[in-house]
JSON list of C-alpha atoms in Angstrom, two decimals:
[
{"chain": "A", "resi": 1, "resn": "UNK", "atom": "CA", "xyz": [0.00, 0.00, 0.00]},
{"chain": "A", "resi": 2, "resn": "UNK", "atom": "CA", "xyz": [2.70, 2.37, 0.53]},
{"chain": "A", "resi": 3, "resn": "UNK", "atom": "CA", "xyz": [4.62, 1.85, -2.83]},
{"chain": "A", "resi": 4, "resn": "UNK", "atom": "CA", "xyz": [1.23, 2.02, -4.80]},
{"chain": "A", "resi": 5, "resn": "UNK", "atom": "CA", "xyz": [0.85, 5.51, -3.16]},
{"chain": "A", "resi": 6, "resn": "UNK", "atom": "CA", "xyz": [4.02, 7.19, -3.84]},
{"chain": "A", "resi": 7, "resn": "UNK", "atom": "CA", "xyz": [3.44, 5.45, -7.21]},
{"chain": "A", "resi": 8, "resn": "UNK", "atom": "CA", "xyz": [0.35, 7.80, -7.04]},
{"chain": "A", "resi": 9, "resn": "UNK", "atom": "CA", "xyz": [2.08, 10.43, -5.56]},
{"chain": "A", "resi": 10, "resn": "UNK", "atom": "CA", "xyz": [4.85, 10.58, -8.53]},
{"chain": "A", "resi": 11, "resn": "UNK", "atom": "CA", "xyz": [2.36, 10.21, -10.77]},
{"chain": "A", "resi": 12, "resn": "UNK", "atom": "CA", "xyz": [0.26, 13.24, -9.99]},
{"chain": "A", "resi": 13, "resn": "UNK", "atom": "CA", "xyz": [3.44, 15.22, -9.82]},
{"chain": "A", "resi": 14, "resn": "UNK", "atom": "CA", "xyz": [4.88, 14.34, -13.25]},
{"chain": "A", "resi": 15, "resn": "UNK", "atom": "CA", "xyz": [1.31, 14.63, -14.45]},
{"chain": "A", "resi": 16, "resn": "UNK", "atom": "CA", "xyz": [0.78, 18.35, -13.16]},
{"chain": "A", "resi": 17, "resn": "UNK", "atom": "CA", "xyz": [4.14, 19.28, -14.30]},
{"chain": "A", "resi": 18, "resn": "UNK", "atom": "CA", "xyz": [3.76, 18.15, -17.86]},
{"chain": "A", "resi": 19, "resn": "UNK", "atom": "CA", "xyz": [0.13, 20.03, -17.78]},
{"chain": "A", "resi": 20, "resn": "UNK", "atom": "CA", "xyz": [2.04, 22.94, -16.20]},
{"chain": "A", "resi": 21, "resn": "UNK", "atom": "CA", "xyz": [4.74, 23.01, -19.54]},
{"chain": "A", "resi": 22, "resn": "UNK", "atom": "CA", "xyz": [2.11, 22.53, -22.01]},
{"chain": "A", "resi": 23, "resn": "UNK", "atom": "CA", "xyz": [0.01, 25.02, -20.29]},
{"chain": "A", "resi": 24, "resn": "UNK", "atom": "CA", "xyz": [2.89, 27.49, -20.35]},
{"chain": "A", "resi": 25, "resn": "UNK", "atom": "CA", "xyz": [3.91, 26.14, -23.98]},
{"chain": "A", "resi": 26, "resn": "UNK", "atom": "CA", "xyz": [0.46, 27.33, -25.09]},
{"chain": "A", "resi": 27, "resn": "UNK", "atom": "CA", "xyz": [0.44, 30.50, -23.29]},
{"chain": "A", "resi": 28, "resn": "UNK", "atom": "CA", "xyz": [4.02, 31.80, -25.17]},
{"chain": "A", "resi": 29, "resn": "UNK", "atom": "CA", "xyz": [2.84, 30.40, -28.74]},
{"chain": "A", "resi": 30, "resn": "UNK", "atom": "CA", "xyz": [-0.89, 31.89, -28.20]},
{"chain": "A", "resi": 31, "resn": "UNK", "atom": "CA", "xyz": [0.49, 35.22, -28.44]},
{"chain": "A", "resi": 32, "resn": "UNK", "atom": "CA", "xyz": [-1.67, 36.65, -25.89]},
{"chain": "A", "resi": 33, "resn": "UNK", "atom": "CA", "xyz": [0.97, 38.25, -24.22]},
{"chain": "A", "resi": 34, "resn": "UNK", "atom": "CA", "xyz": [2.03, 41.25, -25.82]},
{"chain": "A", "resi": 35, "resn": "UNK", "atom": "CA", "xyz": [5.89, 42.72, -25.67]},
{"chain": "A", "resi": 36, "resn": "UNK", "atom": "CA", "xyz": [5.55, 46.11, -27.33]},
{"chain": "A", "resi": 37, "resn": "UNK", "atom": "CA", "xyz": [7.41, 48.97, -25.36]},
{"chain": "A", "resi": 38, "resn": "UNK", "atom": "CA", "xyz": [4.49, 50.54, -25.28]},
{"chain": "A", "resi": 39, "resn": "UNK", "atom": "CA", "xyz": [2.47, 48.45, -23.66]},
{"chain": "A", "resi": 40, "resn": "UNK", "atom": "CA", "xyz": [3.59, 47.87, -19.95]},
{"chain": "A", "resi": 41, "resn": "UNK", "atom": "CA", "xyz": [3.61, 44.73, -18.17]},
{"chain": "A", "resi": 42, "resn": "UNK", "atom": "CA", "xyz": [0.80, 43.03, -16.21]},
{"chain": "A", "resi": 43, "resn": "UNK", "atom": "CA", "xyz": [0.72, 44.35, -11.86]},
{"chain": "A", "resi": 44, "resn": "UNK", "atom": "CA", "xyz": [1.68, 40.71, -11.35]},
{"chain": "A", "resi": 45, "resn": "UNK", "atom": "CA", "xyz": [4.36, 40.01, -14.07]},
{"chain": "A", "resi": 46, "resn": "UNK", "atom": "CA", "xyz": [6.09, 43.85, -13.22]},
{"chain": "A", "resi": 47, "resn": "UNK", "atom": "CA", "xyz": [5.72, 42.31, -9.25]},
{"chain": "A", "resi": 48, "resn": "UNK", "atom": "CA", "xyz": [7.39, 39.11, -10.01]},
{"chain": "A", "resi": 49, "resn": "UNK", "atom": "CA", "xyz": [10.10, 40.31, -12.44]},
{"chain": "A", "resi": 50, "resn": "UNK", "atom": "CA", "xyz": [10.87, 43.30, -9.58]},
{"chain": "A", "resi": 51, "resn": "UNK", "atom": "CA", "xyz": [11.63, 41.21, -6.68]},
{"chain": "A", "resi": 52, "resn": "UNK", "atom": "CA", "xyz": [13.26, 38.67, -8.84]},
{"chain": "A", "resi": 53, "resn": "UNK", "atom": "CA", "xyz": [15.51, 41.44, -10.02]},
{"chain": "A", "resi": 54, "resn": "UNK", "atom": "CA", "xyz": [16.02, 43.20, -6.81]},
{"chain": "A", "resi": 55, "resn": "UNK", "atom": "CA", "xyz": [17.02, 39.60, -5.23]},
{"chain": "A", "resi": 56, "resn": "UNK", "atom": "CA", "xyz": [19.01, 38.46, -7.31]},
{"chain": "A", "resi": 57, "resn": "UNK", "atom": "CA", "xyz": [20.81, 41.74, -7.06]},
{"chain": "A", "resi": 58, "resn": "UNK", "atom": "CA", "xyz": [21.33, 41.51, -3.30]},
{"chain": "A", "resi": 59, "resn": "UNK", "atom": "CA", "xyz": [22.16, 37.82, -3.01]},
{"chain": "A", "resi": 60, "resn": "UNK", "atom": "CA", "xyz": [25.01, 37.71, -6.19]},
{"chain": "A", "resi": 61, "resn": "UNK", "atom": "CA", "xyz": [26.40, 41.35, -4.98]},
{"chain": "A", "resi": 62, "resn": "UNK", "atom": "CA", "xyz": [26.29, 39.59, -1.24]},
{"chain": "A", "resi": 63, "resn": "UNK", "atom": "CA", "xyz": [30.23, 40.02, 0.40]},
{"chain": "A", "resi": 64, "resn": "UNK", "atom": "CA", "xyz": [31.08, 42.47, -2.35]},
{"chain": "A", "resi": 65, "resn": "UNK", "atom": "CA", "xyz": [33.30, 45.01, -0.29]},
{"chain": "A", "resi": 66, "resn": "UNK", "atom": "CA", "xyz": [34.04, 48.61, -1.33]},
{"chain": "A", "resi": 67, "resn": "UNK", "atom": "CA", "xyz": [37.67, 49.80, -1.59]},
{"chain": "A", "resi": 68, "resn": "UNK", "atom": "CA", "xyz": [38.29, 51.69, 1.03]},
{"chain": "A", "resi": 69, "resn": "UNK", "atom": "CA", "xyz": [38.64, 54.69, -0.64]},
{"chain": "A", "resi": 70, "resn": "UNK", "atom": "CA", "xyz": [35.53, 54.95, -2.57]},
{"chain": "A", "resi": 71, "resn": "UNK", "atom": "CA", "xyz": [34.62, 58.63, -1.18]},
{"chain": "A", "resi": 72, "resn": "UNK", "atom": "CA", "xyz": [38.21, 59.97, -2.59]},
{"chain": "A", "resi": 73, "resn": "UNK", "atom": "CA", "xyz": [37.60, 63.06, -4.56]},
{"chain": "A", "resi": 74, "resn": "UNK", "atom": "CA", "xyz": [39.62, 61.44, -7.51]},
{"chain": "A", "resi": 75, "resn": "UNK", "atom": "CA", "xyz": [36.89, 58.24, -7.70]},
{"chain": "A", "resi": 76, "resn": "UNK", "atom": "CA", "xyz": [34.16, 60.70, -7.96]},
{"chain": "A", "resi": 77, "resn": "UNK", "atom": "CA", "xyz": [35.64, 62.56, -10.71]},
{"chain": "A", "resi": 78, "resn": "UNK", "atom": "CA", "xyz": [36.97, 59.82, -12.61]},
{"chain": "A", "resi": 79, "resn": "UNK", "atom": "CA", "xyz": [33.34, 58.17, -11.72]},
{"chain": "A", "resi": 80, "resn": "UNK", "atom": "CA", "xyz": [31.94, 61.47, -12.99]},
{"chain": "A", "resi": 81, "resn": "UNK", "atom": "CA", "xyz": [33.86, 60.75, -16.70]},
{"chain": "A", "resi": 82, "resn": "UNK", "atom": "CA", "xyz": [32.04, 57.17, -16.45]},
{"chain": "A", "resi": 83, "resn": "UNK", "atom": "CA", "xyz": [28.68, 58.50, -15.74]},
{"chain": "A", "resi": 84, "resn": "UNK", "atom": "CA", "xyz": [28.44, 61.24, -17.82]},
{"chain": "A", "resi": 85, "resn": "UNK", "atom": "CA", "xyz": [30.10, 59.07, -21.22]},
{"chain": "A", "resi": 86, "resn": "UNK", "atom": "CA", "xyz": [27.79, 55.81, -20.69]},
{"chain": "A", "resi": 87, "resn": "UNK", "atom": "CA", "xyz": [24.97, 56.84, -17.95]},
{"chain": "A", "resi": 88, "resn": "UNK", "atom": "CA", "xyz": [23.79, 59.69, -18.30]},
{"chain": "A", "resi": 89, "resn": "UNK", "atom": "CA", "xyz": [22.29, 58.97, -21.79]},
{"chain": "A", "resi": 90, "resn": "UNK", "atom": "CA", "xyz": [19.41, 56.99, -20.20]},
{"chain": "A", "resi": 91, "resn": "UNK", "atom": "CA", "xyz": [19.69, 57.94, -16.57]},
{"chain": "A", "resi": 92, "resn": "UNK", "atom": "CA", "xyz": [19.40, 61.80, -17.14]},
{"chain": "A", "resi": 93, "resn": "UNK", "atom": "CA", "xyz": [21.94, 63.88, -14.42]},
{"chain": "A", "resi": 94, "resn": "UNK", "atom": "CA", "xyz": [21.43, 66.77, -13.15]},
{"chain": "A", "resi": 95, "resn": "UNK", "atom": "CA", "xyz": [20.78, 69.56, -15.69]},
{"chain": "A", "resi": 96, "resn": "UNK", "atom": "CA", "xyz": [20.59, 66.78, -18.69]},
{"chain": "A", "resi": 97, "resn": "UNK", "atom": "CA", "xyz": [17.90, 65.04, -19.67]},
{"chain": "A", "resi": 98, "resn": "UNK", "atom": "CA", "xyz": [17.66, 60.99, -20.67]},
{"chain": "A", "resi": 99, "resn": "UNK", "atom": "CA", "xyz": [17.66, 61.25, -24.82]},
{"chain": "A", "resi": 100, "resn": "UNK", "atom": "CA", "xyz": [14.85, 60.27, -26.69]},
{"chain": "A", "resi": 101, "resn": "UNK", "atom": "CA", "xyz": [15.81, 56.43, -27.22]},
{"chain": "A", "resi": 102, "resn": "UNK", "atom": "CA", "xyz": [15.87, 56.02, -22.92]},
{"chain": "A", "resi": 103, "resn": "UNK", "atom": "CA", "xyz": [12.28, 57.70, -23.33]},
{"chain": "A", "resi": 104, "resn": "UNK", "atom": "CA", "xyz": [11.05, 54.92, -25.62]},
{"chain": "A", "resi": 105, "resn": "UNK", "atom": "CA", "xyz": [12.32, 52.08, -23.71]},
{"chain": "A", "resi": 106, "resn": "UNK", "atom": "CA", "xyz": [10.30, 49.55, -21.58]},
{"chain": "A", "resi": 107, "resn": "UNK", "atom": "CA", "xyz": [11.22, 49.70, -18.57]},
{"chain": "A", "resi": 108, "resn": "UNK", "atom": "CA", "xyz": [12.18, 52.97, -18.75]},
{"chain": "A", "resi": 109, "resn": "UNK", "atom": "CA", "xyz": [15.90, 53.57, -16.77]},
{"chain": "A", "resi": 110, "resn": "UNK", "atom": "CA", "xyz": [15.26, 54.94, -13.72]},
{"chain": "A", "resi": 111, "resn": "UNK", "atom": "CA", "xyz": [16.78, 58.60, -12.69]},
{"chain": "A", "resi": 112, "resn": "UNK", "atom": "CA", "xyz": [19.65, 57.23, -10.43]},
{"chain": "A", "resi": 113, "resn": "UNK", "atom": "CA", "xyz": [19.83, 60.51, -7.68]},
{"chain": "A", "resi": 114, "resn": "UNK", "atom": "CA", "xyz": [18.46, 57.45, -5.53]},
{"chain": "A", "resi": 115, "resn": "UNK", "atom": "CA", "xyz": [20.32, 54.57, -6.38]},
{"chain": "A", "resi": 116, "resn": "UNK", "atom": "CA", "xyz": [23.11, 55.14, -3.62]},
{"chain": "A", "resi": 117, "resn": "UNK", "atom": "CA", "xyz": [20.25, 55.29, -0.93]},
{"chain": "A", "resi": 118, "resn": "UNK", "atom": "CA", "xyz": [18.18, 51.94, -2.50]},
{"chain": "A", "resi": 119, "resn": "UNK", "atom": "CA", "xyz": [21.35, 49.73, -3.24]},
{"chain": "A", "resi": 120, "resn": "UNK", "atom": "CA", "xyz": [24.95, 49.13, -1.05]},
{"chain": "A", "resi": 121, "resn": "UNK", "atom": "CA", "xyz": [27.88, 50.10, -3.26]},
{"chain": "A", "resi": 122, "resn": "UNK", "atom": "CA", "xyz": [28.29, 46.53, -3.51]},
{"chain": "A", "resi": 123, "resn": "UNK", "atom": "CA", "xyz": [25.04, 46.04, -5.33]},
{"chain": "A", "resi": 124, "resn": "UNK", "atom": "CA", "xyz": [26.09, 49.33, -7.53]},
{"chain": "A", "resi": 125, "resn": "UNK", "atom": "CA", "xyz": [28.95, 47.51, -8.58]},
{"chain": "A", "resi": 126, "resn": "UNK", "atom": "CA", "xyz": [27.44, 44.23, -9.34]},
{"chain": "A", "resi": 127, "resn": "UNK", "atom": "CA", "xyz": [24.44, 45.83, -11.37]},
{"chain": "A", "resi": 128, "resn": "UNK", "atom": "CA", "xyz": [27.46, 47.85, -13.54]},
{"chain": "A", "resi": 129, "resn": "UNK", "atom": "CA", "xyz": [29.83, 44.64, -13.81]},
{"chain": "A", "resi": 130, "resn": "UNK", "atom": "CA", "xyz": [26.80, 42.60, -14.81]},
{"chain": "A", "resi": 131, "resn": "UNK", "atom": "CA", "xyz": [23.94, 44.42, -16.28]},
{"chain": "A", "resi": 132, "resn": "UNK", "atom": "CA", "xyz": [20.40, 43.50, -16.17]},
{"chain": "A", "resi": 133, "resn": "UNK", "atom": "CA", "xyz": [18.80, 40.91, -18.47]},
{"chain": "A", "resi": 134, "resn": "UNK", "atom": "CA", "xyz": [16.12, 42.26, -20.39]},
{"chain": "A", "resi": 135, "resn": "UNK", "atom": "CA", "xyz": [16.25, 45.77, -19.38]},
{"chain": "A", "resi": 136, "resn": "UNK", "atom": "CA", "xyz": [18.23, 47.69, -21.78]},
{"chain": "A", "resi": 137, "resn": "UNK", "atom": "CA", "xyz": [20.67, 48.16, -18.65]},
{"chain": "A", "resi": 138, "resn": "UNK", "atom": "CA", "xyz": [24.57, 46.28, -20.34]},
{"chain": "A", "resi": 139, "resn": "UNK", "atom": "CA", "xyz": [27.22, 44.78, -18.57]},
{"chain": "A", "resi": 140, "resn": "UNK", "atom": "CA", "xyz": [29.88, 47.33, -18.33]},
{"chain": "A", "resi": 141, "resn": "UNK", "atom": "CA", "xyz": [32.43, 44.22, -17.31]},
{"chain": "A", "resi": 142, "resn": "UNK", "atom": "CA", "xyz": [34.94, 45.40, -20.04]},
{"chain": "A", "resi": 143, "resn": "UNK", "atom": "CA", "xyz": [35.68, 48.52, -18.62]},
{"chain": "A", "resi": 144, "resn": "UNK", "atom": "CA", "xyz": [37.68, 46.86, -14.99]},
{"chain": "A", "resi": 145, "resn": "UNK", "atom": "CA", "xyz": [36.75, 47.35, -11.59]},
{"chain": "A", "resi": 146, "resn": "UNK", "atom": "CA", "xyz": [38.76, 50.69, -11.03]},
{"chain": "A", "resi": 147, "resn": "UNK", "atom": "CA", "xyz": [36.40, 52.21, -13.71]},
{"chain": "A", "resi": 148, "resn": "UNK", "atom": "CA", "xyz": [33.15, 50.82, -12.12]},
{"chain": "A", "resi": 149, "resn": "UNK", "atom": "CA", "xyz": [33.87, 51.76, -8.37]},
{"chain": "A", "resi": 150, "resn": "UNK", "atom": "CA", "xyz": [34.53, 55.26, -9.69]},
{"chain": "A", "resi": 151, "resn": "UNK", "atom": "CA", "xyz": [31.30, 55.23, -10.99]},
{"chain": "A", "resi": 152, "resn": "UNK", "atom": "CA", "xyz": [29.83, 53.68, -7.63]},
{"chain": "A", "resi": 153, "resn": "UNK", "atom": "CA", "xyz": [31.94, 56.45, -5.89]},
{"chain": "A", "resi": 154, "resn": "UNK", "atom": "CA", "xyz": [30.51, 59.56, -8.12]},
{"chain": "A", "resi": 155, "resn": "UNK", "atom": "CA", "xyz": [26.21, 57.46, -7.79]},
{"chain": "A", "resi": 156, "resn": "UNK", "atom": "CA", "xyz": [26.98, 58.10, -4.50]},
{"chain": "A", "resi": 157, "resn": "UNK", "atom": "CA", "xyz": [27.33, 61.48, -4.44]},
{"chain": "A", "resi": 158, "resn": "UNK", "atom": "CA", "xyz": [24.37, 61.78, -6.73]},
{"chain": "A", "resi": 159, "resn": "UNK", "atom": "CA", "xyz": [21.53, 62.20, -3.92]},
{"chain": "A", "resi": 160, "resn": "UNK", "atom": "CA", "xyz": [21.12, 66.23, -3.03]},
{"chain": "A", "resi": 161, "resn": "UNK", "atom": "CA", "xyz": [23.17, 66.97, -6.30]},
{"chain": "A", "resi": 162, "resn": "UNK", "atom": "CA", "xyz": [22.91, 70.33, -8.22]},
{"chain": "A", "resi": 163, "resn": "UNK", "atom": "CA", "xyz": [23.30, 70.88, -11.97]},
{"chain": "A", "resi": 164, "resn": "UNK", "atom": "CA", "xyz": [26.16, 73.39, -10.61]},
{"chain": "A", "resi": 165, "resn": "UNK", "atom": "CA", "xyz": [27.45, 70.46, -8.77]},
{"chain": "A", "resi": 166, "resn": "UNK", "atom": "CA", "xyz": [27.43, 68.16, -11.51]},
{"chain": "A", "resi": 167, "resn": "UNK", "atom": "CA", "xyz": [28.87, 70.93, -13.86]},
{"chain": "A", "resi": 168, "resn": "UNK", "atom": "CA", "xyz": [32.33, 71.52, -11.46]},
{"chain": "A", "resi": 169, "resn": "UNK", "atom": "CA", "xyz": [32.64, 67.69, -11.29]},
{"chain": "A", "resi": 170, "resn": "UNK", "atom": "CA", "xyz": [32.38, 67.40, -16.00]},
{"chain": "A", "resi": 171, "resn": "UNK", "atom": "CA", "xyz": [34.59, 70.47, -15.65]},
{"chain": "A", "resi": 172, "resn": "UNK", "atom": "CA", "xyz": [37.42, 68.64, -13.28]},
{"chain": "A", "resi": 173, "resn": "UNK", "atom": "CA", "xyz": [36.53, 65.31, -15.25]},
{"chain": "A", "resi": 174, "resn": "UNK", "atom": "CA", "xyz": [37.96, 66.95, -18.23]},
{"chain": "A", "resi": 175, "resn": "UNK", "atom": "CA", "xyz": [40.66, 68.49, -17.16]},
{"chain": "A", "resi": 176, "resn": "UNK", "atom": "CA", "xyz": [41.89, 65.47, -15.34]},
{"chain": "A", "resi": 177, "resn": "UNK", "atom": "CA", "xyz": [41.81, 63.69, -18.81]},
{"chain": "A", "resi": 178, "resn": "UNK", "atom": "CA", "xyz": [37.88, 62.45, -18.95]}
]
């Protein structure tokens, strides 16, 4: 009696799982769900694709340390060079706003005056290193770790920056070679 009801048990399992494939088989090919830009996802898909992404974030940037350093006035200019070549494009800065293509994305790259104050520097660095799948956000692992922690150092001076701020630090970026 006990081996006939795992033998049940199994059973029901591999059949809900194989209903559970073909029911998501038929559900991608049906075409039902629609992946224009324009038209944004479902409450419960942009739910469930959120806390996958912020998880996933926080558990593979997990024991990332910052150099010790990372405030230096040299990060956050060289940082500055980073942000404003390869950021700033689709994250807008202050006094510049995101270009037309970061308006017609989906989703649409957030304005990152609060990233120091939602993510560690750890998770800054991971998200730069390794970019986020199916978000228009790239892996910026070719550009070394020096590169990216100066661009964690100047996202953390973002919050409470001015456009006259952010002008000195282009200014200083330039004329230290940026």
């Amino acid at each position: 009696p006990v081996e006939q009801d795992m033998r049940k048990v199994i059973g029901t399992v591999i059949v809900l799982v194989a209903v559970g494939l073909v029911g998501g088989a038929a559900f991608a090919y049906s075409g039902v769900y629609d992946v224009a830009a324009t038209d944004p996802h479902w409450p419960i898909t942009y739910r469930v694709l959120d806390a996958a992404r912020v998880r996933s974030i926080k558990v593979h940037a997990a024991g990332i340390a910052a150099p010790a350093d990372l405030d230096s006035q040299a990060r956050v200019v060289a940082g500055t060079s980073h942000f404003s070549e390869h950021c700033s494009t689709c994250h807008s800065a202050p006094g510049v706003e995101a270009s037309d293509m970061a308006n017609g994305m989906y989703p649409k790259p957030p304005v990152l005056t609060d990233a120091a104050q939602r993510y560690t520097p750890g998770e800054l660095f991971w998200i730069l290193k390794n970019g986020i799948k199916m978000s228009g956000m790239p892996s910026w692992g070719d550009h070394g770790d020096d590169d990216l922690w100066n661009a964690v150092a100047f996202m953390e001076k973002l919050p409470g920056m001015t456009e006259e701020d952010y002008g000195k630090l282009v200014m200083a970026s330039m004329a230290a070679g940026g």
